[in-house]
Amino acid sequence: MPELLKAPLVVEFPFTRSLGPVQSAFLTGLRERTVLGVKTSDDKILVPPVEYDPVTADELRDLVEVGATGTVTTWAWNPEHRRGQPLGKPFAWILVKLDGADTALLHALDVDGPDAVHTGMRVRIRWAEERTGAITDIACFEPYDGDEASEATPHDGEFEDKVSGIVAPARLDYMYSPGRAASAYITSVAERKMVGERCPSCSKVYIPPRGACPTCGVATREEVEVGPSGTVTTFCIVNVKAKNLDIELPYVYAHIALDGADLALHGRIAGIPYDQVRMGLRVEPVWTEGGRYPDHYRPTGEPDADYDTYKELV
Amino acid sequence: MSVTKEPVAVVGIGQTKHVAARKDVSIAGLVREAAQRALQDAQLTWADIDAVVIGKAPDFFEGVMMPELYLADALGAVGKPMLRVHTAGSVGGSTALVASKLVASRVHKTVLTLAFEKQSESNAMWGLSLPVPFQQPLLAGAGGFFAPHVRAYMRRTGAPDHIGSLVAYKDRRNALKNPYAHLHEKDITLEKVQASPMLWDPVRYSETCPSSDGACAMILTDREGAARSPQAPAWVHGGAMRSEPTMFAGKDFVSPQAGKDCAADVYQQAGIKDPRREIDLAEIYVPFSWYEPMWLENLGFAEEGEGWKLTEAGVTELDGDLPINPSGGVLSTNPIGASGMIRFAEAALQVRGQAGEHQVDGARKAMGHAYGGGSQFFAMWLVGSEPPQN
Amino acid sequence: MREVAIVAFAQSDQVRHSDEQSEVEMLMPVLHQVKEQTGLNASDIGFTCSGSSDYLAGRAFSFTMALDGVGAWPPISESHVEMDGAWAMYEAWVKILTGEADTALVYSYGKTSPGSVRDVLTRQLDPYYVAPLWPDAVALAALQAQALIDAGETDEPALAGIAARSRDSAADNAHALMKGSVPQGDYVVQPLRKGDCPPISDGAVAVVLAAGDKARELCARPAWIRGMDHRIEAHSLGVRDLTDSPSTRLAAERAGVFERPVDTAELHAPFTSQEVVLRKALKLGDDVNVNPSGGALAANTVMAAGLLRIGEAAARIHRGESDRALAHATSGPCLQQNLVAVLEGDAQ
């Protein structure tokens, strides 16, 4: 049993989110320390203001201003801060109904411990020092001892230099493991051996093996060394730089059926002018120090394979 | 089988104007716009909708996991059933088919189905090439996946080099007649297509699809709903999905068996014996221009090896004998998850006689086709201007 | 309406880690089991539908490789939902109701362990107002739990009782992960303690559906689907009454739950507090056997746990341990979306 492989996989991207008019007004308002809500056809004030009425599905556009103080409707003490969450220390999650609003907003409450928070407690917004037009312009809520104050008042939603979008960076960390068959393959390739697996039912040899014969739906187990030479079954000439790849253009990207394999794998062809690569060309892998995969494939010098010998593999 | 299905009619169709980046709306605003237009077309309100079936390609494209949860309010789904389909590139078609089954089974009477992609929230190539450990990096970008199959097609059929440019030239001209199409290249010429850079030889820049933000929606309903429809409905005469593995020994990437089987199933349901003669037009999923002749063969519109001859002879032009992609197709508009549904919806628009400038005269039967990029998932339907016979 | 039944059910062991297996390696044995139970092979099955999530896997199109385990050759009629497998079963049930298929294979799988599922699930939330704060799944459930406590609907000892009963039931479930005596432990997010939260598990589940006489032929005591419905609620927690689940109640009504009492209920309640909400919405009395499998508190394989509830309920009918069972699946923050199915066995 080969060693099972495992490695971190980081999925990270700064998503660029355009905003609809209600969202734009709300988030710009936060930048200006103003909290906006939106009024429904039955005069309910929704804060945060959603674009569409959850009950009637009507488009909502009728903005109002509500208070920066409010009342906790439920809470949860978060003893362990997690990445991306507000405050950088333990805090309470709260749903808070701002004064003048009929619905609650989710945010963080800065208190020392769970004993300092209860449903019905009065809180107010603590504004972030630097505000950009995002939900995080509310740094958090903090305890407040004033009574319920303001009624909602109409607001035209107009501000100077309104934000039209937010950038929402998101990072998730995974520990990826490719499983038994792929681990075995990757391990053998690192030893410069191309080892596929044969299906016990249809006898086809799969490389890379995927743990299952996809046509029979059964596990492949019998290891079969294939190649190292193979035949170019088809290809394209790449004239456009692929992301994160430093390969001189143009180059040839080919499907290569290794001798003994029943389907082609993919690789780059070099050691021959790009415009002389052809279907049927016989090639072999070229390894570089420390490479996990063959760096490229080069011509073996054998005569080209006859089309009929590989056309089932195209 | 003794079960009789409820006939399904398309009574509302809506699309957004597809563009590279819709910067004035949220994701909800984008889908809402298409849904609202479909409702207006059907002269229905949110209250008339019994269920919502939504589809899109991978969630990583927008960075929202199962975005239908957040979109429930915008699509009037609160208190209703909402299903989310994901079958890779074919998803727009599969989503419409899942919705049609809800009506055909009489579980629901009127269903909103919608598909979207807001590609500008991220970058599709990022979403498609997440750095999975141990995997060989993608060596060739998006087109590099498709171009070798195009070369294989050319080798197999002896198609001359210029066929791909003919398709692109035709589709981009068709797009000029479709107000919702993304690319409107007003000064397009065949020479310009042929002079565009060769990106993944044999595929040129002008023979590739754009990256779009867009949504497409349809309202599907039963006979009663169709009877109330203010405008002529399109009737579903057949619909099917077929899947085969993404990679396997013996796979024919040029003419996948799943595509052939899917088309045969649809023709059988619709009573079509000679698709070339009986079908008036088709909206087929052509992400790279050469896939038009390839699919013409796969779908039985041409004999094997003969598809390119239809393209070359002008048969697939808007005024040809078998117009393909009168809307401008995926080559002119590609909000990935919605692209399949746009094919289905455009087929329905045509048989309703509502395609405007890109209307095919006298269109009575039209096919909508969608597939997944690995040529593994196929979804198709055939719609007609008359109710189905059986 | 056509008679449709669940005629086979299988699951993998629900395990804390599954590093040694890819998704398809984990799934395939389960598919083989349901095929063996019914004697069907891929080409005998009229429709195949699965549920899974790219976000759980951290890879786009992750489901396409899982299809390798099915043996989709010659090509099959197949679909996939980016939802819990319970909704895949709903799609398959509808397909059979149309008459286009007589049998269906439904599967789902989840590898919850590779990512931090608490954080992964934050990506389900409103991407403008909520997701930037990264409120994790336990935190949201804790807000709901506190609302229930404030409303006098439960308290911490009652929640601990639900945890203990579930893990005690799971002791008889060979596939469950967290079973027997499990201490309540410290607060994860107060008021929810470790014992109130589900374990993180990986696993796969499959069922086979069949219509009418085909069902009788394939299974000695089919679990007939008497009704199935699902409903979604508004997304924002602040506009919902977190102590109730109107979508569950409506789905149950439409599925016919309230027409006659059920003897068994498999509820997809990942947190103890959510069982309180669901029992109320479903009007379940003390005479109903709730989560004899141990429920999601014993194994919560995300994307599969809902279908697993349906499978467990069906298996009890197959074994003659239940005559009328309710099965429930949920999705989204704080029970936003809910599916309810009613299963019955023929008179014994």
PDB file of C-alpha atoms in Angstrom, chain B residues 39-153:
ATOM      1  CA  LEU B  39     -43.557  37.000 -15.768  1.00  0.00           C
ATOM      2  CA  GLN B  40     -44.463  40.079 -17.792  1.00  0.00           C
ATOM      3  CA  ASP B  41     -44.315  38.071 -20.988  1.00  0.00           C
ATOM      4  CA  ALA B  42     -46.736  35.561 -19.477  1.00  0.00           C
ATOM      5  CA  GLN B  43     -48.775  38.330 -17.825  1.00  0.00           C
ATOM      6  CA  LEU B  44     -48.471  36.510 -14.515  1.00  0.00           C
ATOM      7  CA  THR B  45     -47.469  37.634 -11.039  1.00  0.00           C
ATOM      8  CA  TRP B  46     -45.263  36.067  -8.402  1.00  0.00           C
ATOM      9  CA  ALA B  47     -48.341  34.626  -6.736  1.00  0.00           C
ATOM     10  CA  ASP B  48     -49.077  32.562  -9.845  1.00  0.00           C
ATOM     11  CA  ILE B  49     -45.810  30.650  -9.522  1.00  0.00           C
ATOM     12  CA  ASP B  50     -45.977  27.308  -7.690  1.00  0.00           C
ATOM     13  CA  ALA B  51     -42.279  26.449  -7.625  1.00  0.00           C
ATOM     14  CA  VAL B  52     -38.868  27.708  -8.720  1.00  0.00           C
ATOM     15  CA  VAL B  53     -36.140  25.627 -10.373  1.00  0.00           C
ATOM     16  CA  ILE B  54     -32.811  27.395 -10.696  1.00  0.00           C
ATOM     17  CA  GLY B  55     -29.533  26.365 -12.272  1.00  0.00           C
ATOM     18  CA  LYS B  56     -26.038  27.650 -12.603  1.00  0.00           C
ATOM     19  CA  ALA B  57     -22.510  26.372 -13.126  1.00  0.00           C
ATOM     20  CA  PRO B  58     -20.000  26.029 -10.253  1.00  0.00           C
ATOM     21  CA  ASP B  59     -20.683  28.085  -7.137  1.00  0.00           C
ATOM     22  CA  PHE B  60     -17.064  29.248  -7.114  1.00  0.00           C
ATOM     23  CA  PHE B  61     -17.798  31.518 -10.082  1.00  0.00           C
ATOM     24  CA  GLU B  62     -19.667  33.922  -7.808  1.00  0.00           C
ATOM     25  CA  GLY B  63     -18.155  32.731  -4.539  1.00  0.00           C
ATOM     26  CA  VAL B  64     -21.568  31.967  -3.050  1.00  0.00           C
ATOM     27  CA  MET B  65     -22.291  28.410  -1.914  1.00  0.00           C
ATOM     28  CA  MET B  66     -25.756  27.273  -2.997  1.00  0.00           C
ATOM     29  CA  PRO B  67     -26.789  30.855  -3.893  1.00  0.00           C
ATOM     30  CA  GLU B  68     -30.416  29.813  -4.315  1.00  0.00           C
ATOM     31  CA  LEU B  69     -30.710  30.128  -0.525  1.00  0.00           C
ATOM     32  CA  TYR B  70     -29.920  33.834  -0.731  1.00  0.00           C
ATOM     33  CA  LEU B  71     -31.941  34.232  -3.955  1.00  0.00           C
ATOM     34  CA  ALA B  72     -35.178  32.772  -2.552  1.00  0.00           C
ATOM     35  CA  ASP B  73     -36.580  36.205  -1.689  1.00  0.00           C
ATOM     36  CA  ALA B  74     -35.697  37.806  -5.023  1.00  0.00           C
ATOM     37  CA  LEU B  75     -37.375  34.978  -6.920  1.00  0.00           C
ATOM     38  CA  GLY B  76     -40.555  35.021  -4.905  1.00  0.00           C
ATOM     39  CA  ALA B  77     -39.791  31.500  -3.688  1.00  0.00           C
ATOM     40  CA  VAL B  78     -40.504  32.076  -0.003  1.00  0.00           C
ATOM     41  CA  GLY B  79     -43.060  29.480   1.069  1.00  0.00           C
ATOM     42  CA  LYS B  80     -42.570  27.570  -2.175  1.00  0.00           C
ATOM     43  CA  PRO B  81     -40.420  24.676  -3.363  1.00  0.00           C
ATOM     44  CA  MET B  82     -37.065  25.672  -4.795  1.00  0.00           C
ATOM     45  CA  LEU B  83     -34.702  23.279  -6.530  1.00  0.00           C
ATOM     46  CA  ARG B  84     -31.130  23.933  -7.605  1.00  0.00           C
ATOM     47  CA  VAL B  85     -29.692  21.967 -10.507  1.00  0.00           C
ATOM     48  CA  HIS B  86     -26.006  21.716 -11.436  1.00  0.00           C
ATOM     49  CA  THR B  87     -24.970  19.557 -14.372  1.00  0.00           C
ATOM     50  CA  ALA B  88     -21.913  21.521 -15.572  1.00  0.00           C
ATOM     51  CA  GLY B  89     -22.311  23.302 -18.926  1.00  0.00           C
ATOM     52  CA  SER B  90     -25.565  21.550 -19.746  1.00  0.00           C
ATOM     53  CA  VAL B  91     -27.145  22.968 -16.589  1.00  0.00           C
ATOM     54  CA  GLY B  92     -29.297  25.597 -18.278  1.00  0.00           C
ATOM     55  CA  GLY B  93     -30.963  22.887 -20.318  1.00  0.00           C
ATOM     56  CA  SER B  94     -31.230  20.373 -17.485  1.00  0.00           C
ATOM     57  CA  THR B  95     -32.753  23.009 -15.241  1.00  0.00           C
ATOM     58  CA  ALA B  96     -35.530  23.679 -17.748  1.00  0.00           C
ATOM     59  CA  LEU B  97     -36.119  19.948 -18.109  1.00  0.00           C
ATOM     60  CA  VAL B  98     -36.366  19.411 -14.345  1.00  0.00           C
ATOM     61  CA  ALA B  99     -38.897  22.249 -14.230  1.00  0.00           C
ATOM     62  CA  SER B 100     -40.850  20.713 -17.097  1.00  0.00           C
ATOM     63  CA  LYS B 101     -41.099  17.409 -15.209  1.00  0.00           C
ATOM     64  CA  LEU B 102     -42.769  19.175 -12.293  1.00  0.00           C
ATOM     65  CA  VAL B 103     -45.547  20.190 -14.687  1.00  0.00           C
ATOM     66  CA  ALA B 104     -45.579  16.961 -16.712  1.00  0.00           C
ATOM     67  CA  SER B 105     -46.010  14.929 -13.499  1.00  0.00           C
ATOM     68  CA  ARG B 106     -48.802  17.287 -12.355  1.00  0.00           C
ATOM     69  CA  VAL B 107     -46.935  17.969  -9.114  1.00  0.00           C
ATOM     70  CA  HIS B 108     -47.198  21.664  -9.983  1.00  0.00           C
ATOM     71  CA  LYS B 109     -49.127  23.700 -12.526  1.00  0.00           C
ATOM     72  CA  THR B 110     -46.899  26.706 -13.150  1.00  0.00           C
ATOM     73  CA  VAL B 111     -43.170  26.777 -12.569  1.00  0.00           C
ATOM     74  CA  LEU B 112     -40.534  29.486 -12.913  1.00  0.00           C
ATOM     75  CA  THR B 113     -37.217  28.189 -14.172  1.00  0.00           C
ATOM     76  CA  LEU B 114     -34.132  30.307 -14.337  1.00  0.00           C
ATOM     77  CA  ALA B 115     -30.414  30.019 -14.943  1.00  0.00           C
ATOM     78  CA  PHE B 116     -27.682  32.580 -14.526  1.00  0.00           C
ATOM     79  CA  GLU B 117     -24.029  33.352 -14.240  1.00  0.00           C
ATOM     80  CA  LYS B 118     -22.458  36.548 -13.026  1.00  0.00           C
ATOM     81  CA  GLN B 119     -18.970  35.882 -14.210  1.00  0.00           C
ATOM     82  CA  SER B 120     -17.726  39.360 -13.358  1.00  0.00           C
ATOM     83  CA  GLU B 121     -17.880  38.535  -9.626  1.00  0.00           C
ATOM     84  CA  SER B 122     -14.739  36.483 -10.121  1.00  0.00           C
ATOM     85  CA  ASN B 123     -12.869  35.007 -13.023  1.00  0.00           C
ATOM     86  CA  ALA B 124     -14.035  31.833 -14.667  1.00  0.00           C
ATOM     87  CA  MET B 125     -10.538  30.544 -15.276  1.00  0.00           C
ATOM     88  CA  TRP B 126      -9.826  30.905 -11.560  1.00  0.00           C
ATOM     89  CA  GLY B 127     -12.948  28.924 -10.749  1.00  0.00           C
ATOM     90  CA  LEU B 128     -12.070  26.242 -13.253  1.00  0.00           C
ATOM     91  CA  SER B 129      -8.441  25.846 -12.247  1.00  0.00           C
ATOM     92  CA  LEU B 130      -8.361  25.873  -8.453  1.00  0.00           C
ATOM     93  CA  PRO B 131      -4.857  24.811  -7.379  1.00  0.00           C
ATOM     94  CA  VAL B 132      -5.679  21.208  -6.474  1.00  0.00           C
ATOM     95  CA  PRO B 133      -2.508  19.661  -5.011  1.00  0.00           C
ATOM     96  CA  PHE B 134      -0.602  17.006  -6.967  1.00  0.00           C
ATOM     97  CA  GLN B 135      -2.517  17.740 -10.146  1.00  0.00           C
ATOM     98  CA  GLN B 136      -0.677  18.644 -13.262  1.00  0.00           C
ATOM     99  CA  PRO B 137      -1.476  22.318 -13.899  1.00  0.00           C
ATOM    100  CA  LEU B 138      -3.750  23.025 -16.841  1.00  0.00           C
ATOM    101  CA  LEU B 139      -1.329  23.410 -19.693  1.00  0.00           C
ATOM    102  CA  ALA B 140      -3.392  25.293 -22.158  1.00  0.00           C
ATOM    103  CA  GLY B 141      -6.246  27.411 -20.807  1.00  0.00           C
ATOM    104  CA  ALA B 142      -9.895  27.053 -21.763  1.00  0.00           C
ATOM    105  CA  GLY B 143      -9.489  26.746 -25.509  1.00  0.00           C
ATOM    106  CA  GLY B 144      -6.717  24.216 -25.135  1.00  0.00           C
ATOM    107  CA  PHE B 145      -9.251  21.740 -23.851  1.00  0.00           C
ATOM    108  CA  PHE B 146     -11.395  22.013 -26.973  1.00  0.00           C
ATOM    109  CA  ALA B 147      -8.919  22.671 -29.773  1.00  0.00           C
ATOM    110  CA  PRO B 148      -7.449  19.140 -29.943  1.00  0.00           C
ATOM    111  CA  HIS B 149     -10.964  17.742 -30.428  1.00  0.00           C
ATOM    112  CA  VAL B 150     -11.498  20.205 -33.265  1.00  0.00           C
ATOM    113  CA  ARG B 151      -8.287  18.990 -34.888  1.00  0.00           C
ATOM    114  CA  ALA B 152      -9.510  15.409 -34.485  1.00  0.00           C
ATOM    115  CA  TYR B 153     -12.754  16.366 -36.222  1.00  0.00           C
TER     116      TYR B 153
END
